[in-house]
CSV table of C-alpha atoms and ligand atoms in Angstrom, one decimal:
chain,number,residue,atom,x,y,z
A,1453,UNK,CA,0.0,0.0,0.0
A,1454,UNK,CA,1.4,3.4,-1.1
A,1455,UNK,CA,1.4,5.6,2.1
A,1456,UNK,CA,0.6,8.6,-0.1
A,1457,UNK,CA,-2.8,7.3,-0.9
A,1458,UNK,CA,-5.6,8.5,1.4
A,1459,UNK,CA,-8.5,6.8,-0.2
A,1460,UNK,CA,-8.8,4.1,-2.8
A,1461,UNK,CA,-11.9,2.6,-4.5
A,1462,UNK,CA,-11.4,-0.3,-6.8
A,1463,UNK,CA,-14.2,-1.5,-9.0
A,1464,UNK,CA,-16.8,-0.6,-6.3
A,1465,UNK,CA,-20.5,-1.4,-6.7
A,1466,UNK,CA,-23.1,-0.7,-4.0
A,1467,UNK,CA,-26.8,-1.4,-4.1
A,1468,UNK,CA,-28.9,-0.2,-1.2
A,1469,UNK,CA,-31.1,-2.8,0.4
A,1470,UNK,CA,-34.4,-3.2,-1.5
A,1471,UNK,CA,-33.2,-0.9,-4.3
A,1472,UNK,CA,-33.3,-2.1,-7.9
A,1473,UNK,CA,-30.2,-0.4,-9.4
A,1474,UNK,CA,-26.6,0.1,-8.2
A,1475,UNK,CA,-26.1,3.4,-6.4
A,1476,UNK,CA,-22.4,3.1,-7.2
A,1477,UNK,CA,-21.6,1.1,-10.3
A,1478,UNK,CA,-18.0,0.2,-11.1
A,1479,UNK,CA,-16.4,3.2,-9.4
A,1480,UNK,CA,-12.6,3.4,-9.2
A,1481,UNK,CA,-10.8,6.4,-7.9
A,1482,UNK,CA,-7.9,7.4,-5.8
A,1483,UNK,CA,-7.4,10.4,-3.5
A,1484,UNK,CA,-3.8,11.3,-2.6
A,1485,UNK,CA,-2.9,12.5,0.9
A,1486,UNK,CA,-3.4,16.3,1.0
A,1487,UNK,CA,-5.5,16.4,-2.2
A,1488,UNK,CA,-8.8,18.4,-2.5
A,1489,UNK,CA,-11.2,16.3,-4.5
A,1490,UNK,CA,-14.7,17.3,-5.6
A,1491,UNK,CA,-17.3,14.7,-6.6
A,1492,UNK,CA,-19.9,16.4,-8.9
A,1493,UNK,CA,-23.2,14.9,-10.0
A,1494,UNK,CA,-27.0,15.5,-10.2
A,1495,UNK,CA,-29.6,14.2,-7.8
A,1496,UNK,CA,-29.3,10.4,-7.4
A,1497,UNK,CA,-25.8,10.3,-9.0
A,1498,UNK,CA,-24.4,8.5,-6.0
A,1499,UNK,CA,-22.5,11.3,-4.2
A,1500,UNK,CA,-24.0,10.7,-0.7
A,1501,UNK,CA,-23.6,6.9,-1.0
A,1502,UNK,CA,-19.9,7.5,-1.9
A,1503,UNK,CA,-19.4,9.8,1.1
A,1504,UNK,CA,-21.1,7.3,3.5
A,1505,UNK,CA,-18.9,4.6,2.1
A,1506,UNK,CA,-15.8,6.4,3.1
A,1507,UNK,CA,-16.8,6.8,6.7
A,1508,UNK,CA,-18.2,3.3,6.9
A,1509,UNK,CA,-21.9,4.2,7.4
A,1510,UNK,CA,-22.3,2.3,4.1
A,1511,UNK,CA,-22.4,-0.7,4.5
A,1512,UNK,CA,-22.3,-0.9,8.3
A,1513,UNK,CA,-25.3,1.2,9.2
A,1514,UNK,CA,-26.9,1.7,5.8
A,1515,UNK,CA,-27.2,-1.8,4.5
A,1516,UNK,CA,-26.8,-3.2,1.0
A,1517,UNK,CA,-24.6,-5.2,-1.3
A,1518,UNK,CA,-21.0,-4.1,-1.6
A,1519,UNK,CA,-18.6,-5.3,-4.2
A,1520,UNK,CA,-15.0,-4.2,-4.8
A,1521,UNK,CA,-12.5,-2.7,-2.4
A,1522,UNK,CA,-12.7,0.6,-0.4
A,1523,UNK,CA,-9.5,1.5,1.5
A,1524,UNK,CA,-9.1,4.5,3.8
A,1525,UNK,CA,-5.4,4.9,4.5
A,1526,UNK,CA,-4.9,1.3,3.7
A,1527,UNK,CA,-7.6,-0.1,6.0
A,1528,UNK,CA,-10.5,-2.0,4.3
A,1529,UNK,CA,-13.8,-0.1,5.1
A,1530,UNK,CA,-15.8,-3.3,5.0
A,1531,UNK,CA,-13.7,-4.8,7.8
A,1532,UNK,CA,-13.3,-1.7,10.1
A,1533,UNK,CA,-16.0,-0.6,12.5
A,1534,UNK,CA,-17.7,2.8,12.1
A,1535,UNK,CA,-16.3,3.8,15.5
A,1536,UNK,CA,-12.8,3.1,14.4
A,1537,UNK,CA,-13.3,4.9,11.0
A,1538,UNK,CA,-14.9,7.9,12.7
A,1539,UNK,CA,-11.6,8.8,14.3
A,1540,UNK,CA,-9.9,8.9,10.9
A,1541,UNK,CA,-12.7,10.3,8.7
A,1542,UNK,CA,-14.4,13.6,9.7
A,1543,UNK,CA,-17.8,13.9,8.2
A,1544,UNK,CA,-19.9,17.0,7.5
A,1545,UNK,CA,-23.4,16.9,6.1
A,1546,UNK,CA,-25.6,19.1,3.9
A,1547,UNK,CA,-27.8,20.7,6.6
A,1548,UNK,CA,-25.9,22.5,9.4
A,1549,UNK,CA,-28.9,22.0,11.7
A,1550,UNK,CA,-28.9,18.2,11.4
A,1551,UNK,CA,-25.5,17.9,13.0
A,1552,UNK,CA,-25.6,20.4,15.8
A,1553,UNK,CA,-27.3,19.5,19.0
A,1554,UNK,CA,-25.3,21.0,22.0
A,1555,UNK,CA,-26.1,24.2,24.0
A,1556,UNK,CA,-22.8,25.9,23.1
A,1557,UNK,CA,-20.3,25.9,20.3
A,1558,UNK,CA,-17.6,24.7,22.7
A,1559,UNK,CA,-19.6,21.7,23.8
A,1560,UNK,CA,-20.4,20.9,20.2
A,1561,UNK,CA,-16.7,20.9,19.2
A,1562,UNK,CA,-15.7,19.0,22.3
A,1563,UNK,CA,-18.4,16.3,21.9
A,1564,UNK,CA,-16.5,13.9,19.6
A,1565,UNK,CA,-13.2,13.8,21.6
A,1566,UNK,CA,-15.1,13.5,24.9
A,1567,UNK,CA,-16.8,10.4,23.6
A,1568,UNK,CA,-13.4,9.0,22.7
A,1569,UNK,CA,-12.2,9.6,26.2
A,1570,UNK,CA,-9.6,12.2,25.3
A,1571,UNK,CA,-8.3,14.0,28.5
A,1572,UNK,CA,-9.9,17.3,29.4
A,1573,UNK,CA,-6.8,19.4,28.9
A,1574,UNK,CA,-6.2,18.1,25.4
A,1575,UNK,CA,-9.9,18.6,24.5
A,1576,UNK,CA,-9.6,22.2,25.5
A,1577,UNK,CA,-6.6,22.6,23.2
A,1578,UNK,CA,-8.3,20.8,20.3
A,1579,UNK,CA,-11.4,23.0,20.6
A,1580,UNK,CA,-9.4,26.2,20.5
A,1581,UNK,CA,-7.3,24.9,17.6
A,1582,UNK,CA,-10.4,23.8,15.6
A,1583,UNK,CA,-12.3,27.0,16.2
A,1584,UNK,CA,-9.3,29.0,15.2
A,1585,UNK,CA,-8.9,27.0,12.0
A,1586,UNK,CA,-12.5,27.7,10.8
A,1587,UNK,CA,-12.4,31.3,11.8
A,1588,UNK,CA,-14.8,30.9,14.8
A,1589,UNK,CA,-12.4,31.6,17.7
A,1590,UNK,CA,-14.2,33.4,20.5
A,1591,UNK,CA,-17.6,31.9,19.7
A,1592,UNK,CA,-17.2,29.2,22.4
A,1593,UNK,CA,-20.1,30.2,24.6
A,1594,UNK,CA,-22.6,31.0,21.8
A,1595,UNK,CA,-25.5,28.8,21.1
A,1596,UNK,CA,-24.9,27.1,17.7
A,1597,UNK,CA,-28.6,27.9,16.9
A,1598,UNK,CA,-27.9,31.7,17.1
A,1599,UNK,CA,-25.3,31.5,14.3
A,1600,UNK,CA,-25.8,32.1,10.6
A,1601,UNK,CA,-25.9,29.1,8.2
A,1602,UNK,CA,-22.3,29.6,7.2
A,1603,UNK,CA,-21.1,29.9,10.8
A,1604,UNK,CA,-23.1,26.7,11.7
A,1605,UNK,CA,-21.4,24.9,8.9
A,1606,UNK,CA,-18.0,26.1,10.1
A,1607,UNK,CA,-18.8,24.9,13.6
A,1608,UNK,CA,-19.8,21.5,12.1
A,1609,UNK,CA,-16.4,21.4,10.4
A,1610,UNK,CA,-14.6,22.3,13.7
A,1611,UNK,CA,-16.5,19.5,15.4
A,1612,UNK,CA,-15.2,17.1,12.8
A,1613,UNK,CA,-11.6,18.6,13.0
A,1614,UNK,CA,-11.5,18.2,16.8
A,1615,UNK,CA,-11.4,14.4,16.2
A,1616,UNK,CA,-8.1,15.1,14.4
A,1617,UNK,CA,-9.2,13.2,11.3
A,1618,UNK,CA,-6.9,12.3,8.4
A,1619,UNK,CA,-9.5,13.0,5.8
A,1620,UNK,CA,-12.5,15.4,5.8
A,1621,UNK,CA,-15.6,14.2,3.9
A,1622,UNK,CA,-18.3,16.8,3.2
A,1623,UNK,CA,-21.6,16.0,1.5
A,1624,UNK,CA,-22.9,19.2,-0.2
A,1625,UNK,CA,-21.8,21.4,2.8
A,1626,UNK,CA,-22.6,24.6,1.0
A,1627,UNK,CA,-26.1,23.6,0.0
A,1628,UNK,CA,-27.9,25.8,2.5
A,1629,UNK,CA,-25.5,28.8,2.3
A,1630,UNK,CA,-25.8,32.1,0.5
A,1631,UNK,CA,-23.1,33.1,-2.1
A,1632,UNK,CA,-20.9,34.8,0.5
A,1633,UNK,CA,-21.2,31.9,3.0
A,1634,UNK,CA,-20.3,29.5,0.2
A,1635,UNK,CA,-17.1,31.4,-0.7
A,1636,UNK,CA,-16.1,31.6,3.0
A,1637,UNK,CA,-16.7,27.9,3.5
A,1638,UNK,CA,-14.6,27.0,0.5
A,1639,UNK,CA,-11.8,29.3,1.6
A,1640,UNK,CA,-11.7,27.6,5.0
A,1641,UNK,CA,-11.5,24.2,3.3
A,1642,UNK,CA,-8.8,25.3,0.9
A,1643,UNK,CA,-6.8,26.7,3.8
A,1644,UNK,CA,-7.1,23.4,5.7
A,1645,UNK,CA,-5.6,21.8,2.7
A,1646,UNK,CA,-2.9,24.4,2.0
A,1647,UNK,CA,-1.7,25.1,5.5
A,1648,UNK,CA,-2.5,21.8,7.3
A,1649,UNK,CA,-2.2,19.2,4.6
A,1650,UNK,CA,-5.8,18.1,5.2
A,1651,UNK,CA,-7.2,15.6,2.6
A,1652,UNK,CA,-10.6,16.8,1.5
A,1653,UNK,CA,-13.3,14.9,-0.4
A,1654,UNK,CA,-16.4,16.9,-1.1
A,1655,UNK,CA,-19.7,16.2,-2.9
A,1656,UNK,CA,-21.3,19.1,-4.9
A,1657,UNK,CA,-23.9,19.8,-7.6
A,1658,UNK,CA,-22.5,23.2,-8.5
A,1659,UNK,CA,-19.2,23.3,-10.2
A,1660,UNK,CA,-18.4,27.0,-9.5
A,1661,UNK,CA,-16.3,26.7,-6.4
A,1662,UNK,CA,-15.2,23.2,-7.1
A,1663,UNK,CA,-13.5,24.6,-10.3
A,1664,UNK,CA,-11.5,27.1,-8.2
A,1665,UNK,CA,-10.6,25.1,-5.2
A,1666,UNK,CA,-10.2,21.4,-6.2
A,1667,UNK,CA,-7.1,19.6,-7.4
A,1668,UNK,CA,-9.1,16.8,-8.9
A,1669,UNK,CA,-12.7,16.5,-10.0
A,1670,UNK,CA,-14.8,13.3,-10.4
A,1671,UNK,CA,-18.0,13.7,-12.5
A,1672,UNK,CA,-20.7,11.1,-11.6
A,1673,UNK,CA,-23.7,10.0,-13.6
A,1674,UNK,CA,-26.1,7.3,-12.4
A,1675,UNK,CA,-23.6,5.8,-10.1
A,1676,UNK,CA,-20.8,5.7,-12.7
A,1677,UNK,CA,-17.7,7.9,-13.0
A,1678,UNK,CA,-18.4,9.8,-16.2
A,1679,UNK,CA,-15.0,11.5,-16.2
A,1680,UNK,CA,-12.2,12.5,-13.7
A,1681,UNK,CA,-9.1,14.7,-13.9
A,1682,UNK,CA,-7.9,18.2,-13.2
A,1683,UNK,CA,-10.7,20.9,-13.1
A,1684,UNK,CA,-9.5,22.6,-16.2
A,1685,UNK,CA,-9.9,19.4,-18.3
A,1686,UNK,CA,-13.0,18.0,-16.7
A,1687,UNK,CA,-15.0,21.2,-16.6
A,1688,UNK,CA,-14.0,22.6,-20.0
A,1689,UNK,CA,-17.3,21.6,-21.7
A,1690,UNK,CA,-20.3,23.4,-20.1
A,1691,UNK,CA,-22.8,21.6,-22.3
A,1692,UNK,CA,-21.6,18.3,-21.2
A,1693,UNK,CA,-21.9,19.4,-17.5
A,1694,UNK,CA,-25.4,20.6,-18.1
A,1695,UNK,CA,-26.3,17.2,-19.6
A,1696,UNK,CA,-25.0,15.6,-16.4
A,1697,UNK,CA,-27.2,17.9,-14.3
A,1698,UNK,CA,-24.2,19.9,-13.0
A,1699,UNK,CA,-24.2,23.7,-13.2
A,1700,UNK,CA,-21.1,24.7,-15.0
A,1701,UNK,CA,-18.7,27.4,-13.7
A,1702,UNK,CA,-19.4,30.8,-15.3
A,1703,UNK,CA,-15.8,31.1,-16.5
A,1704,UNK,CA,-15.9,27.8,-18.4
A,1705,UNK,CA,-19.1,29.1,-20.1
A,1706,UNK,CA,-17.3,32.3,-21.1
A,1707,UNK,CA,-14.3,30.4,-22.4
A,1708,UNK,CA,-16.5,28.1,-24.4
A,1709,UNK,CA,-18.3,31.1,-26.0
A,1710,UNK,CA,-15.0,32.7,-26.9
A,1711,UNK,CA,-13.6,29.5,-28.3
A,1712,UNK,CA,-16.5,29.3,-30.8
A,1713,UNK,CA,-16.8,33.0,-31.5
A,1714,UNK,CA,-13.1,33.5,-32.2
A,1715,UNK,CA,-12.7,30.0,-33.6
A,1716,UNK,CA,-9.8,29.4,-31.2
A,1717,UNK,CA,-10.0,25.9,-29.7
A,1718,UNK,CA,-7.0,26.6,-27.5
A,1719,UNK,CA,-8.8,29.2,-25.4
A,1720,UNK,CA,-9.1,27.8,-21.9
A,1721,UNK,CA,-9.5,29.4,-18.5
A,1722,UNK,CA,-11.2,28.9,-15.2
A,1723,UNK,CA,-10.2,32.0,-13.2
A,1724,UNK,CA,-11.3,35.6,-13.6
A,1725,UNK,CA,-7.7,36.8,-14.0
A,1726,UNK,CA,-7.0,34.4,-16.8
A,1727,UNK,CA,-10.3,35.4,-18.5
A,1728,UNK,CA,-9.2,39.1,-18.2
A,1729,UNK,CA,-5.8,38.3,-19.8
A,1730,UNK,CA,-7.4,36.3,-22.6
A,1731,UNK,CA,-9.8,39.2,-23.3
A,1732,UNK,CA,-7.0,41.8,-23.4
A,1733,UNK,CA,-4.7,39.6,-25.5
A,1734,UNK,CA,-7.2,37.9,-27.9
A,1735,UNK,CA,-10.6,39.6,-27.9
A,1736,UNK,CA,-9.6,43.3,-27.9
A,1737,UNK,CA,-7.1,43.0,-30.8
A,1738,UNK,CA,-9.6,41.0,-32.8
A,1739,UNK,CA,-12.2,43.8,-32.2
A,1740,UNK,CA,-9.8,46.5,-33.3
A,1741,UNK,CA,-9.0,44.4,-36.4
A,1742,UNK,CA,-12.7,44.2,-37.2
A,1743,UNK,CA,-13.3,47.9,-36.7
A,1744,UNK,CA,-10.6,48.8,-39.2
S,1183,ATP,N1,-31.4,4.3,1.8
S,1183,ATP,C1,-31.6,4.1,0.5
S,1183,ATP,N2,-32.4,3.0,0.2
S,1183,ATP,C2,-32.6,2.7,-1.1
S,1183,ATP,N3,-32.0,3.4,-2.2
S,1183,ATP,C3,-31.3,4.5,-1.9
S,1183,ATP,C4,-31.0,4.9,-0.5
S,1183,ATP,N4,-30.2,5.9,-0.5
S,1183,ATP,C5,-30.0,6.2,-1.8
S,1183,ATP,N5,-30.6,5.4,-2.6
S,1183,ATP,C6,-30.5,5.4,-4.1
S,1183,ATP,O1,-29.2,5.3,-4.5
S,1183,ATP,C7,-28.9,6.2,-5.6
S,1183,ATP,C8,-27.9,7.2,-5.2
S,1183,ATP,O2,-28.4,8.1,-4.2
S,1183,ATP,P1,-27.5,9.1,-3.5
S,1183,ATP,O3,-28.3,9.6,-2.4
S,1183,ATP,O4,-26.1,8.5,-3.2
S,1183,ATP,O5,-27.3,10.2,-4.6
S,1183,ATP,P2,-26.8,11.8,-4.5
S,1183,ATP,O6,-25.9,12.0,-5.6
S,1183,ATP,O7,-26.3,12.0,-3.1
S,1183,ATP,O8,-28.2,12.6,-4.7
S,1183,ATP,P3,-28.6,14.0,-4.1
S,1183,ATP,O9,-28.0,15.1,-5.0
S,1183,ATP,O10,-30.1,14.0,-4.3
S,1183,ATP,O11,-28.1,14.1,-2.7
S,1183,ATP,C9,-30.3,6.8,-5.9
S,1183,ATP,O12,-30.8,6.0,-7.0
S,1183,ATP,C10,-31.1,6.6,-4.7
S,1183,ATP,O13,-32.5,6.5,-5.0
S,1184,MG,MG1,-26.8,13.4,-1.6
């Protein structure tokens, strides 16, 4: 087993109990340690099933037929208990409310390590560390329910981080957030990767932020991997994304328009700065030429 591999799925199929079709159908993918990977797909594509497979909820709590091999840091998920996996895999769900239940932010973030029997001094340190990382230092005594959606989601991430996980798995964490909350959340995640080497696996339906923050993108359709690779490659064709039920990043729509208008197949960008440069270098001179 290569120690640089955080997560490995090989020829994985999973069918929920009593379901007709496979929720995951022949899925193979690898996530390297410290990588930020986004899984994009429409409703029913299999994103949540994939996330639950990584933390062992599938197949241990959510039953069904599992084929193939899923390894988290070299350990076979089918053989490990959820309790053991939960100390390695931090999980954050779609609805912030569904995962917060304590009276204060501090209790919330301390809950996981308390259950593991971590000594009180260490818990205190972990809580401060986790709240600092997500930009929520000083909110210890606040009720989680008095926070904004984005803040709640950051507390949920801190609660996962206080378990000192090796990989953070987030299932549509920005779903209930407004545009500013979304950007803040993604910045926190990217910083966790950049500064702390955290491995991040995230499920999304919207490719906007995923295109900016991910190292690797997996496109899913009906339980199958439709494509995977670097964002620039995988997200280059907006029409294909729409056909998969994924909303394309605006920049890839602009790039696609310019490619066809200027008949320049090499035009390709995902960032605003690159779009600006392309417009200055390619579009403005073409416009001046046409005006002459
Ligand atoms: N508990 C369950 N029992 C039976 N079938 C299920 C169960 N959970 C999911 N499925 C089925 O598995 C497939 C994949 O569902 P999953 O929830 O993983 O998709 P998703 O990509 O997360 O969708 P969404 O965007 O709606 O969250 C779907 O066909 C769904 O109907
Ligand atoms: Mg889902």
